[in-house]
Coordinates of C-alpha atoms and ligand atoms in Angstrom, one line a residue:
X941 CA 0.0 0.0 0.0
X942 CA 1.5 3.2 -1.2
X943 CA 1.3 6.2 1.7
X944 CA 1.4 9.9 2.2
X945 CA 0.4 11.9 5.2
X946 CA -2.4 13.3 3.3
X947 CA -4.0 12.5 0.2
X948 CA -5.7 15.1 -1.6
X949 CA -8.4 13.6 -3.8
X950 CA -9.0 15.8 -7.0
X951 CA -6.6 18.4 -8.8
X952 CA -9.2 21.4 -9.2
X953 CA -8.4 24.6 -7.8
X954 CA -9.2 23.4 -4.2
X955 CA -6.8 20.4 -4.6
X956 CA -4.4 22.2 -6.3
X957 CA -3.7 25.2 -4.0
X958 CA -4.0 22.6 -0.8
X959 CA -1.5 20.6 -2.5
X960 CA 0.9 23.7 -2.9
X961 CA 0.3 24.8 0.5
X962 CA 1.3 21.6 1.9
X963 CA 4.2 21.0 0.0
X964 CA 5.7 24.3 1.0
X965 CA 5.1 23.4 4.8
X966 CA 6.6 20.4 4.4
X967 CA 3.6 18.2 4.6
X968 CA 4.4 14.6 2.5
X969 CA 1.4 14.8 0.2
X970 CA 0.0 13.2 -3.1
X971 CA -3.3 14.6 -5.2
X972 CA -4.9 11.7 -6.7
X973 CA -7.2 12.9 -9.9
X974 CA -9.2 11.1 -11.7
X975 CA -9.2 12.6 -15.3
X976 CA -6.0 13.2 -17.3
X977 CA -3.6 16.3 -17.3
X978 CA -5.0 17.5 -20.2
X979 CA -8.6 17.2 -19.3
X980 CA -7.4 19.5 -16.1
X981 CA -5.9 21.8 -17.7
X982 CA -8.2 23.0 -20.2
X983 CA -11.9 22.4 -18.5
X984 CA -12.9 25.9 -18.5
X985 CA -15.4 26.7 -15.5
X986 CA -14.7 29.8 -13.7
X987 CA -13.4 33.3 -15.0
X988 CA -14.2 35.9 -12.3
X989 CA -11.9 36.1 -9.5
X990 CA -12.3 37.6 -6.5
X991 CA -10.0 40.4 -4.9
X992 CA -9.2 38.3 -2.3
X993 CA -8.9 35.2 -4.5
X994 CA -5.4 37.5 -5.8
X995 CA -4.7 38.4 -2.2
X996 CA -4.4 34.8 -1.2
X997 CA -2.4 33.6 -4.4
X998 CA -0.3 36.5 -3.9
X999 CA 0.7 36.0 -0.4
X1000 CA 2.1 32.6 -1.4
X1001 CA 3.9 33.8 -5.1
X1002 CA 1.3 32.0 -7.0
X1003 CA -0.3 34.9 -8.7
X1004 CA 2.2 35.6 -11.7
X1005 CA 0.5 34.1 -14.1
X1006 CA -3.0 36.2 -13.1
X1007 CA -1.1 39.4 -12.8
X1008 CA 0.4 39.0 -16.5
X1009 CA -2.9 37.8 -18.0
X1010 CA -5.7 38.4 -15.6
X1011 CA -7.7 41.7 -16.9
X1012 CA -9.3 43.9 -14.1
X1013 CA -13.0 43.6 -14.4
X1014 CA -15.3 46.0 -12.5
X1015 CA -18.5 47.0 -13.8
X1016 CA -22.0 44.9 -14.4
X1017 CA -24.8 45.8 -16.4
X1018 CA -28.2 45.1 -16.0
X1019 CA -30.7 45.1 -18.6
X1020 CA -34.5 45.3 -18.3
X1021 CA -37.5 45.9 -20.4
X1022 CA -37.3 49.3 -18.4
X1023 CA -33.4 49.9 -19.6
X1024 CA -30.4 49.7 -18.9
X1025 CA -28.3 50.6 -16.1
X1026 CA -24.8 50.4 -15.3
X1027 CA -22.8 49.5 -11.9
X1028 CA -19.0 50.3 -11.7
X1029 CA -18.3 47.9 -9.0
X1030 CA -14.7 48.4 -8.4
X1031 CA -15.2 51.9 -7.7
X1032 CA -18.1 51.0 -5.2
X1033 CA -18.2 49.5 -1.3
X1034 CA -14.5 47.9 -1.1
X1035 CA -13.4 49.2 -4.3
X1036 CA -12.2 46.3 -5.7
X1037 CA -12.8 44.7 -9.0
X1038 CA -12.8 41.3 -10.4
X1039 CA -10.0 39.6 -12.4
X1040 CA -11.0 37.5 -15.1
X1041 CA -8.5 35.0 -15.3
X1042 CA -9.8 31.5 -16.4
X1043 CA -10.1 28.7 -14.4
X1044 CA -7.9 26.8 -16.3
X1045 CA -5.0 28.7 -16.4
X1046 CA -5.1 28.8 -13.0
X1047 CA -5.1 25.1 -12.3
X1048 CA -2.7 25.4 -15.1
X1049 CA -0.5 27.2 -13.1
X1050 CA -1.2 25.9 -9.5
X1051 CA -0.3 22.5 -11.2
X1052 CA 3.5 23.7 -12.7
X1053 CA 4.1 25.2 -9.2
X1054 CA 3.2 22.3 -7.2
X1055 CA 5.1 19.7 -10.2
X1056 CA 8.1 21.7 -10.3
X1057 CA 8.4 21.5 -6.4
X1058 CA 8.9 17.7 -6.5
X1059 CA 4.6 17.2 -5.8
X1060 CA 3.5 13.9 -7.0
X1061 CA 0.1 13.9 -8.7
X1062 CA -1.6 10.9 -9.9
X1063 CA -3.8 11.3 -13.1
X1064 CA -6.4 8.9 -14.5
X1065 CA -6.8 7.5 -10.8
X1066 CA -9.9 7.5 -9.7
X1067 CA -10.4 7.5 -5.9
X1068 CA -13.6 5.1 -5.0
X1069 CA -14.5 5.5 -1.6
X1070 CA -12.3 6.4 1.9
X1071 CA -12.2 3.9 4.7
X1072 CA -11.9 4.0 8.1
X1073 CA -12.3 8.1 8.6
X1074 CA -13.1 7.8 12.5
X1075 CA -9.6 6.2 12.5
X1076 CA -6.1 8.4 12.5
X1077 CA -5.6 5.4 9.2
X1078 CA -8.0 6.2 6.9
X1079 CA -7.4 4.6 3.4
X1080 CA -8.2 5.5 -0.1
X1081 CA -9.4 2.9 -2.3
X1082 CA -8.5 3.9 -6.3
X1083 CA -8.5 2.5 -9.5
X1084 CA -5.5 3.3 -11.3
X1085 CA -5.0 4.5 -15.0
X1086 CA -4.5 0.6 -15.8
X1087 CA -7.5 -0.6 -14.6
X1088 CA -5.7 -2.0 -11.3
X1089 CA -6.9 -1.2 -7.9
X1090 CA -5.5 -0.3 -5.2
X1091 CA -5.5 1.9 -1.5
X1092 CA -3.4 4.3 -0.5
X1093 CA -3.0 5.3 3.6
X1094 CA -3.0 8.8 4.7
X1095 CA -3.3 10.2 8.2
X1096 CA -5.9 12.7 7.0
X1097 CA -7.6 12.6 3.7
X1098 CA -8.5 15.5 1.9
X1099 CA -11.8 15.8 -0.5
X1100 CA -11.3 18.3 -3.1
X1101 CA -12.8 16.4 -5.5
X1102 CA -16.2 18.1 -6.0
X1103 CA -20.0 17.0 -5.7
X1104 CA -19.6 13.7 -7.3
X1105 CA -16.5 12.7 -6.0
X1106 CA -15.6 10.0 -3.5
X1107 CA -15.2 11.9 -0.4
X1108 CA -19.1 12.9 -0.3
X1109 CA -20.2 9.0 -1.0
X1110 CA -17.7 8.1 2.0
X1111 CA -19.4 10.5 4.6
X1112 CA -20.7 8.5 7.6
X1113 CA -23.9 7.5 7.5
X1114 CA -26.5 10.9 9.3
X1115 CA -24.0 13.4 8.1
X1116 CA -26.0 17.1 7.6
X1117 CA -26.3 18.3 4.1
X1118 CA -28.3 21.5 4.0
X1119 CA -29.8 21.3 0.3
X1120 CA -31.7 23.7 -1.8
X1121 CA -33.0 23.2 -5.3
X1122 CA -33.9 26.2 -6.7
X1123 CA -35.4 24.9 -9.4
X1124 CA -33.5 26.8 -12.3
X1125 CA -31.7 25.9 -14.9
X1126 CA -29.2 27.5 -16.9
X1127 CA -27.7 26.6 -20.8
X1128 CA -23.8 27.6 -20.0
X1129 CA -22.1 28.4 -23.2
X1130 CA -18.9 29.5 -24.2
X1131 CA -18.5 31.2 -27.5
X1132 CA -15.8 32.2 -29.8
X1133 CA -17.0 36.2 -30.5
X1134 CA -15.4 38.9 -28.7
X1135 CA -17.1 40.1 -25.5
X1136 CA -20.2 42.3 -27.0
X1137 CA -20.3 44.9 -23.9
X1138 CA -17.3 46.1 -21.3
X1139 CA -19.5 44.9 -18.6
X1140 CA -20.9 41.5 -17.1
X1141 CA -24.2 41.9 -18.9
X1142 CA -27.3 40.7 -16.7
X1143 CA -30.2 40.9 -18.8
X1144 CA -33.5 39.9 -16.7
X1145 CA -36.3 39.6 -19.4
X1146 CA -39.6 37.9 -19.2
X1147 CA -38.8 34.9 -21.3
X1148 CA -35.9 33.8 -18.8
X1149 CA -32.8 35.4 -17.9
X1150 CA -29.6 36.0 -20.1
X1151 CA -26.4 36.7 -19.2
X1152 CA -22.8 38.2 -20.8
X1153 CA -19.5 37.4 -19.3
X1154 CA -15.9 38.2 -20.8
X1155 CA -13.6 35.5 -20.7
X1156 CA -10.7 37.0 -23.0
X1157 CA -10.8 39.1 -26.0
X1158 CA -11.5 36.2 -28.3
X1159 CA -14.3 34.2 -26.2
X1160 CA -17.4 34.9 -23.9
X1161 CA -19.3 33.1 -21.8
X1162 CA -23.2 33.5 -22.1
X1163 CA -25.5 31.8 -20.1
X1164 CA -29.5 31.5 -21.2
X1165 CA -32.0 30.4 -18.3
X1166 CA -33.5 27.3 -19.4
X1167 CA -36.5 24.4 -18.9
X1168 CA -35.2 21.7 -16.5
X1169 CA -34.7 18.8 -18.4
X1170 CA -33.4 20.6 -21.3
X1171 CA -30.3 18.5 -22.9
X1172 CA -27.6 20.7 -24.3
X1173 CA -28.1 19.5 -28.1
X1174 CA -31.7 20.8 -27.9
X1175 CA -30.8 24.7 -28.9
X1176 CA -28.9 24.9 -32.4
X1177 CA -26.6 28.1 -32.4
X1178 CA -29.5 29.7 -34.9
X1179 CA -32.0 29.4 -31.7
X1180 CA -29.2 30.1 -28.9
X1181 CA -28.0 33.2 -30.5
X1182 CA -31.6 34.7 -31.8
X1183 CA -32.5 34.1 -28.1
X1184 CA -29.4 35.9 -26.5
X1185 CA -30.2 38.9 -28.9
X1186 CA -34.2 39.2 -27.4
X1187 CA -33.3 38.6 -23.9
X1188 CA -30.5 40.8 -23.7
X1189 CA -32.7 43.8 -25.9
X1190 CA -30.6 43.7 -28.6
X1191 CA -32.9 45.8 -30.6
X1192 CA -32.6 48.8 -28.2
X1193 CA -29.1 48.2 -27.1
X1194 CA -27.2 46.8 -30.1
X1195 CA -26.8 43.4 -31.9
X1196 CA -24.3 40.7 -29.7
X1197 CA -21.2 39.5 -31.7
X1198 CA -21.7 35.7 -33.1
X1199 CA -19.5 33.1 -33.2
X1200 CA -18.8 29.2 -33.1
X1201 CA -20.5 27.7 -29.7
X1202 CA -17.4 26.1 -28.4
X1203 CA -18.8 24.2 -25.1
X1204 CA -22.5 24.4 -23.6
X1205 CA -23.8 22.9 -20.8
X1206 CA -26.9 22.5 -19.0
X1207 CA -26.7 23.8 -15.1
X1208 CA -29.0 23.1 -12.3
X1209 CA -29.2 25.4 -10.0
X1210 CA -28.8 23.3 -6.4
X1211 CA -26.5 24.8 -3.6
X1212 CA -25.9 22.9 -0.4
X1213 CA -23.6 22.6 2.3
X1214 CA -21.8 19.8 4.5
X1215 CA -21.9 20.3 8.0
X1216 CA -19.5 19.8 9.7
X1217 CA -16.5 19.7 7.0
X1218 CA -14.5 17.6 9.3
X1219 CA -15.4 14.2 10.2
X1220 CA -12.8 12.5 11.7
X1221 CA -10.0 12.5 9.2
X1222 CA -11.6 13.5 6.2
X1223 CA -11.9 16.6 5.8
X1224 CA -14.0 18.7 3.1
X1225 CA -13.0 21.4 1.0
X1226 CA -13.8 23.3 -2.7
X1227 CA -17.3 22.0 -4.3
X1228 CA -17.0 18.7 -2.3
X1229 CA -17.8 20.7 1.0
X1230 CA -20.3 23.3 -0.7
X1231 CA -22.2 23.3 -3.9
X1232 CA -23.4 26.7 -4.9
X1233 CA -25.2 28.0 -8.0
X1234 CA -22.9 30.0 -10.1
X1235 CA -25.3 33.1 -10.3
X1236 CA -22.6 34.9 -8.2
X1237 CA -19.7 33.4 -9.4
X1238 CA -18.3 32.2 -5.9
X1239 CA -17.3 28.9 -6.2
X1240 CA -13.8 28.7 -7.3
X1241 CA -13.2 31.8 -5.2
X1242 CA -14.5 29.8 -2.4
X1243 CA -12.4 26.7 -3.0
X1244 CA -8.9 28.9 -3.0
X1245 CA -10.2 30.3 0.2
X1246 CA -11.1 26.8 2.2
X1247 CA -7.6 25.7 0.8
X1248 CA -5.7 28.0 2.4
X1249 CA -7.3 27.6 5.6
X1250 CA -7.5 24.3 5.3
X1251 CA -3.7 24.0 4.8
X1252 CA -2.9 26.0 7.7
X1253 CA -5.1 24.0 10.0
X1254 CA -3.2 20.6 8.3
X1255 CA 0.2 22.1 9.3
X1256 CA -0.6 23.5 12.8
X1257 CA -2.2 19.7 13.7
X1258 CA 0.8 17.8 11.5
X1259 CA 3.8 19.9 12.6
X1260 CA 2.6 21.3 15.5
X1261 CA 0.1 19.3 17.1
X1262 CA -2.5 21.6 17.6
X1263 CA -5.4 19.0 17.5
X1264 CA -8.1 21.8 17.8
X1265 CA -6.7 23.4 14.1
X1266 CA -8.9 21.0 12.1
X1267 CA -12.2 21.7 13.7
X1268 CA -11.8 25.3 13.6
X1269 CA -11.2 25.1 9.9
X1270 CA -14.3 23.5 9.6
X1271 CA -16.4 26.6 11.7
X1272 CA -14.3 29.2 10.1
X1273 CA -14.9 27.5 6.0
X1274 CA -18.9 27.7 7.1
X1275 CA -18.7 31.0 7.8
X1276 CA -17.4 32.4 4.5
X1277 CA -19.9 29.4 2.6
X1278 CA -23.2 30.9 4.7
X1279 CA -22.0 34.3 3.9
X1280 CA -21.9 33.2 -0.1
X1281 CA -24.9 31.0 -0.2
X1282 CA -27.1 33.9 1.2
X1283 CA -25.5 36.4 -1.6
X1284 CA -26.2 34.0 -4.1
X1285 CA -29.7 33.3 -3.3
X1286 CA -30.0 37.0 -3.6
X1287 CA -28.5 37.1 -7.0
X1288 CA -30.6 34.1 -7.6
X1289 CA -33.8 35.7 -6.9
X1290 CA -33.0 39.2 -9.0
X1291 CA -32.2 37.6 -11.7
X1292 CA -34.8 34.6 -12.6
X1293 CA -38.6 34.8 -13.1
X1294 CA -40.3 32.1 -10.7
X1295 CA -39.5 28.8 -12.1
X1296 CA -43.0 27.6 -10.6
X1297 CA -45.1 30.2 -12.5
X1298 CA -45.7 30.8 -15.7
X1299 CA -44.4 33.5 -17.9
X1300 CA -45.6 36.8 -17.1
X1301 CA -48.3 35.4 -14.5
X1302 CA -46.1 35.9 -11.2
X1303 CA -46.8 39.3 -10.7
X1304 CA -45.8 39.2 -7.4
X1305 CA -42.3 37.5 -7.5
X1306 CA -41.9 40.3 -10.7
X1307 CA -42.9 43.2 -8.4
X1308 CA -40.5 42.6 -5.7
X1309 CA -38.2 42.1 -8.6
X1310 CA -38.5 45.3 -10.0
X1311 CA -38.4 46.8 -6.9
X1312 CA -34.9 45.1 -6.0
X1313 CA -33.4 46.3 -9.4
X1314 CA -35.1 49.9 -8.4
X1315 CA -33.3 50.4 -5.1
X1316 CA -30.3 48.7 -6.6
X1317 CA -30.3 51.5 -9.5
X1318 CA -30.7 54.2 -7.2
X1319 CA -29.6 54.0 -3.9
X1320 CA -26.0 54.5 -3.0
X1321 CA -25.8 52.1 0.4
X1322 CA -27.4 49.5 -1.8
X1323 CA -24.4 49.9 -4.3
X1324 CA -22.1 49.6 -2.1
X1325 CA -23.1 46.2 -0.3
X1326 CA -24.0 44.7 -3.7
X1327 CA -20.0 45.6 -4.7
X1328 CA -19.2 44.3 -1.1
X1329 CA -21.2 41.3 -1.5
X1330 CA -20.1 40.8 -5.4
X1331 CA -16.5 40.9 -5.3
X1332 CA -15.9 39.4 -1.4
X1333 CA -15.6 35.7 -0.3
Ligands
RFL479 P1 -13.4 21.0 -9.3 O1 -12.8 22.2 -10.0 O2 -14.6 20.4 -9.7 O3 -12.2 19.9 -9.2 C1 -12.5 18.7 -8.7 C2 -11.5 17.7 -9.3 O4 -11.7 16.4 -8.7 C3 -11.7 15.4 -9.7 N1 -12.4 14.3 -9.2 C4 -11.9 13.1 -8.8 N2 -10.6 12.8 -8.6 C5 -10.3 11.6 -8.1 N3 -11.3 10.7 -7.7 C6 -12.6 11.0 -7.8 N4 -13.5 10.1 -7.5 C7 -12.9 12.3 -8.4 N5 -14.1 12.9 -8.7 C8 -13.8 14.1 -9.2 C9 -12.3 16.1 -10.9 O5 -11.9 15.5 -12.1 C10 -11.7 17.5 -10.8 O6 -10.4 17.6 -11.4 O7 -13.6 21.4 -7.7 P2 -12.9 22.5 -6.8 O8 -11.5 22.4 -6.8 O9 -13.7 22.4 -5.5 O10 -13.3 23.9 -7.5 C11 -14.6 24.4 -7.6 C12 -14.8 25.2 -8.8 O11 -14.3 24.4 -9.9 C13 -16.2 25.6 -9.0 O12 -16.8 26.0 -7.8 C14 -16.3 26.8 -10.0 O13 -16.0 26.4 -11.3 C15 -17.8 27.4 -10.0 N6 -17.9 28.4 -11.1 C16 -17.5 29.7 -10.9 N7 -16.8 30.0 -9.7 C17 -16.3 31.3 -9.5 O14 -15.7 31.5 -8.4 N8 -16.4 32.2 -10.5 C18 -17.0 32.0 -11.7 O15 -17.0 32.9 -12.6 C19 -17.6 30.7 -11.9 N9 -18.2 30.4 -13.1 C20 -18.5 28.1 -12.3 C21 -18.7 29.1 -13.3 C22 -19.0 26.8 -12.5 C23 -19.7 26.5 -13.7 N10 -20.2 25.2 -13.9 C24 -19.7 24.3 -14.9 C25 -20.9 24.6 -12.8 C26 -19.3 28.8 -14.5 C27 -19.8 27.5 -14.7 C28 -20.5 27.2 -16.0

C-alpha cells in the first residue's frame, strides 16, 4: 500500500492550492485525480476572480501568471424591459474589482508550481471511496490508470474532489447536508466572439434570464436560463443566438457578436452545504464541501479560500500538534460558505422569473423584482453592499 500523510483527492483549484500549500510546509502529500492532465488543464469553468482570490495567491507567489494575463473587471450591467443601467463595482463599497482569469490557467498554473516542487500527482486514478475516517488510518481505495486497484493510507484525507466525487459518497452515515434546489436551470455556453459589452451583462427579461461574461478578447461566456430537463443538443446556435439577442434587448441596445458555440452545458441550479466539513480525518473542501449555483460566481473563489485555511489548519495539527486546528477550519470554512450562499440566493432571486409560474403570470415574484433592481439602480448604500457582497468571499 502506497502512503502519504495526506492524500488530496482531485486536482481542481481546491486540490491544487492545498496541495501547494502543503508542500511548501513540508507536509508529505499526493493529489490523486481522476481525469487526465489535459482534461485538467483545459476544463474551462470559472473566469471571475475575487480580490481576495489574488490576495491569497499573492501572499504565497502564486499569482504571476494572473497578474500577467488576468484583466481587471469591474462594472455589471443590468438590462430590463425598463433599460439599462450600469454598476462600476470596483469603484463602489470595497473598491475592488474582479480579475478575469480562467479557471484553467489557474489550475494550469497551481499544477506547474506544485510539479516543479517535486509534488506527485496521480492522473487517471480514480479515488472510489475512503475507509476507516473515524480512524487516525483512513485509506483511499483507487482504480488506477491501468484498470488495477488499489488503496493508499493517509493520516488525513482530503476531498477536493467536488460534488460527485468520492469523499461525499464516504461521509458517515447521518452526516448534515443542508440542500436547496432552486429549481432553475441554466444553458452555459462559451463562445468564440469577442465580448459584446465592457461589462458583465445581466439581462432579466420575461422569457428567462440572459447573461454576458468576458472571458478573454476572443471568447465569452453567455448563459440562457432554461427548462429543467433541457439536454444541451436541444438549442442549435441559430435558436441560442436569436434568443441571446431578445433577452439581452438587442434591438434597443445593439446586436451581440456571433460566433462558433465552443462548449454548452446545462446547469441546475442546487446549492448545499456539509456540515460539519470535518469528520474525523476526512476533511472537506472546494465543491466537495459546498455546492453553490454559479449566479454569483463564488465557487472557485470559495475553493482557493477553504484551501488556504485548510492548509494551515493541516500544518498547525501535522507539525505542531495543535489537534483543535482542524475543527476550527471546519467553523471558520462555514462561515465564508453561509455568507456566499445567502449572496447568491440574492442574486438568484434578482435575476430569474419564478421557475414555478408561468411566464408573465407571477406578478408578485416580478414586483419585488422590479423593486430590487429599483433600489439597486438608485440607492447608493445599496451599491455599495451589492459591490461588497459581489467581489468578497
Ligand atoms: P473542481 O474544479 O470540480 O475539481 C475537482 C476535481 O476532482 C476530480 N475528481 C476526482 N478525482 C479523483 N477521484 C474522484 N472520485 C474524483 N471525482 C472528481 C475532478 O476530475 C476535478 O479535477 O472542484 P474544486 O477544486 O472544488 O473547485 C470548484 C470550482 O471548480 C467551481 O466551484 C467553479 O468552477 C464554479 N464556477 C465559478 N466560480 C467562480 O468563483 N467564478 C466563476 O466565474 C464561476 N463560473 C462556475 C462558473 C461553475 C460552472 N459550472 C460548470 C458549474 C461557471 C460554470 C459554467
Amino acid at each position: 500500500m502506497q502512503s502519504a500523510d495526506v492524500v488530496i483527492l482531485g486536482a481542481g483549484p481546491a486540490g491544487l492550492l492545498l496541495a501547494n500549500l502543503l508542500k511548501r510546509g513540508g507536509i508529505d502529500c499526493v493529489v490523486l485525480e481522476r481525469t487526465d492532465r489535459t482534461r485538467v488543464q483545459t476544463r474551462a469553468r470559472a473566469g471571475f476572480l475575487a480580490p481576495n482570490t489574488l490576495r491569497i495567491l499573492d501572499r504565497h507567489g502564486l499569482a504571476e501568471g494572473l497578474h500577467r494575463n488576468g484583466k481587471q473587471h469591474g462594472a455589471c450591467e443590468f438590462r430590463t424591459a425598463e433599460g439599462r443601467f450600469r454598476l462600476d463595482y470596483g469603484n463602489l463599497g470595497r473598491r475592488e474589482p474582479h480579475t478575469v482569469y480562467p479557471q484553467q490557467y489557474l489550475v494550469s498554473d497551481l499544477l506547474t508550481s506544485y510539479l516543479e516542487a517535486g509534488g506527485r500527482v496521480h492522473f487517471e486514478t480514480e479515488a472510489l471511496a475512503v475507509h476507516d475516517t473515524g480512524t487516525t488510518r483512513p485509506t483511499v481505495a483507487v482504480r488506477e490508470a491501468d484498470g488495477r486497484l488499489a488503496r493508499w493510507q493517509a493520516r488525513y484525507v482530503a476531498g477536493c474532489d467536488g460534488r460527485h466525487g468520492a469523499a461525499r459518497r464516504s461521509l458517515p452515515p447521518g452526516t448534515v447536508r443542508h440542500h436547496r434546489d432552486h429549481g432553475i436551470s441554466w444553458l452555459g455556453l462559451l463562445a468564440e466572439a469577442p465580448p459584446s459589452l465592457d461589462a458583465v451583462g445581466y439581462a432579466v427579461h420575461d422569457r428567462g434570464f440572459a447573461g454576458h461574461m468576458a472571458r478573454t478578447p476572443e471568447v465569452t461566456r453567455y448563459y440562457l436560463q432554461c427548462e429543467r430537463g433541457t439536454a444541451t443538443g436541444d438549442w442549435s446556435d441559430g435558436r441560442i443566438w436569436d434568443e441571446l439577442d431578445t433577452r439581452m434587448y438587442a434591438a434597443e441596445h445593439g446586436p451581440l457578436h456571433r460566433g462558433r458555440i465552443l462548449e454548452r452545458g446545462v446547469v441546475d441550479f442546487e446549492s448545499d452545504v456539509i456540515e460539519p466539513l470535518r469528520h474525523g480525518s476526512l476533511l472537506l473542501a472546494g465543491d466537495a464541501a459546498s455546492l453553490i449555483s454559479p449566479s454569483a460566481a463564488k465557487g472557485a473563489n470559495l475553493a482557493v479560500l477553504e484551501a488556504e485555511l485548510l492548509a494551515r489548519a493541516l500544518i498547525a495539527d501535522l507539525a505542531h500538534g495543535d489537534s483543535e486546528a482542524l475543527d476550527r477550519y471546519s467553523r471558520q470554512a462555514l462561515e465564508h460558505i453561509w455568507r456566499a450562499q445567502e449572496f447568491s440566493l440574492w442574486m438568484i432571486r434578482l435575476l430569474h422569473r419564478e421557475p414555478a409560474a408561468p411566464i408573465g403570470e407571477s406578478f408578485f415574484h416580478e414586483s419585488l423584482r422590479r423593486s430590487r433592481l429599483e433600489s439597486l439602480r438608485t440607492s447608493r448604500s445599496h451599491q455599495d453592499w451589492f459591490a461588497e457582497s459581489y467581489t468578497g468571499v
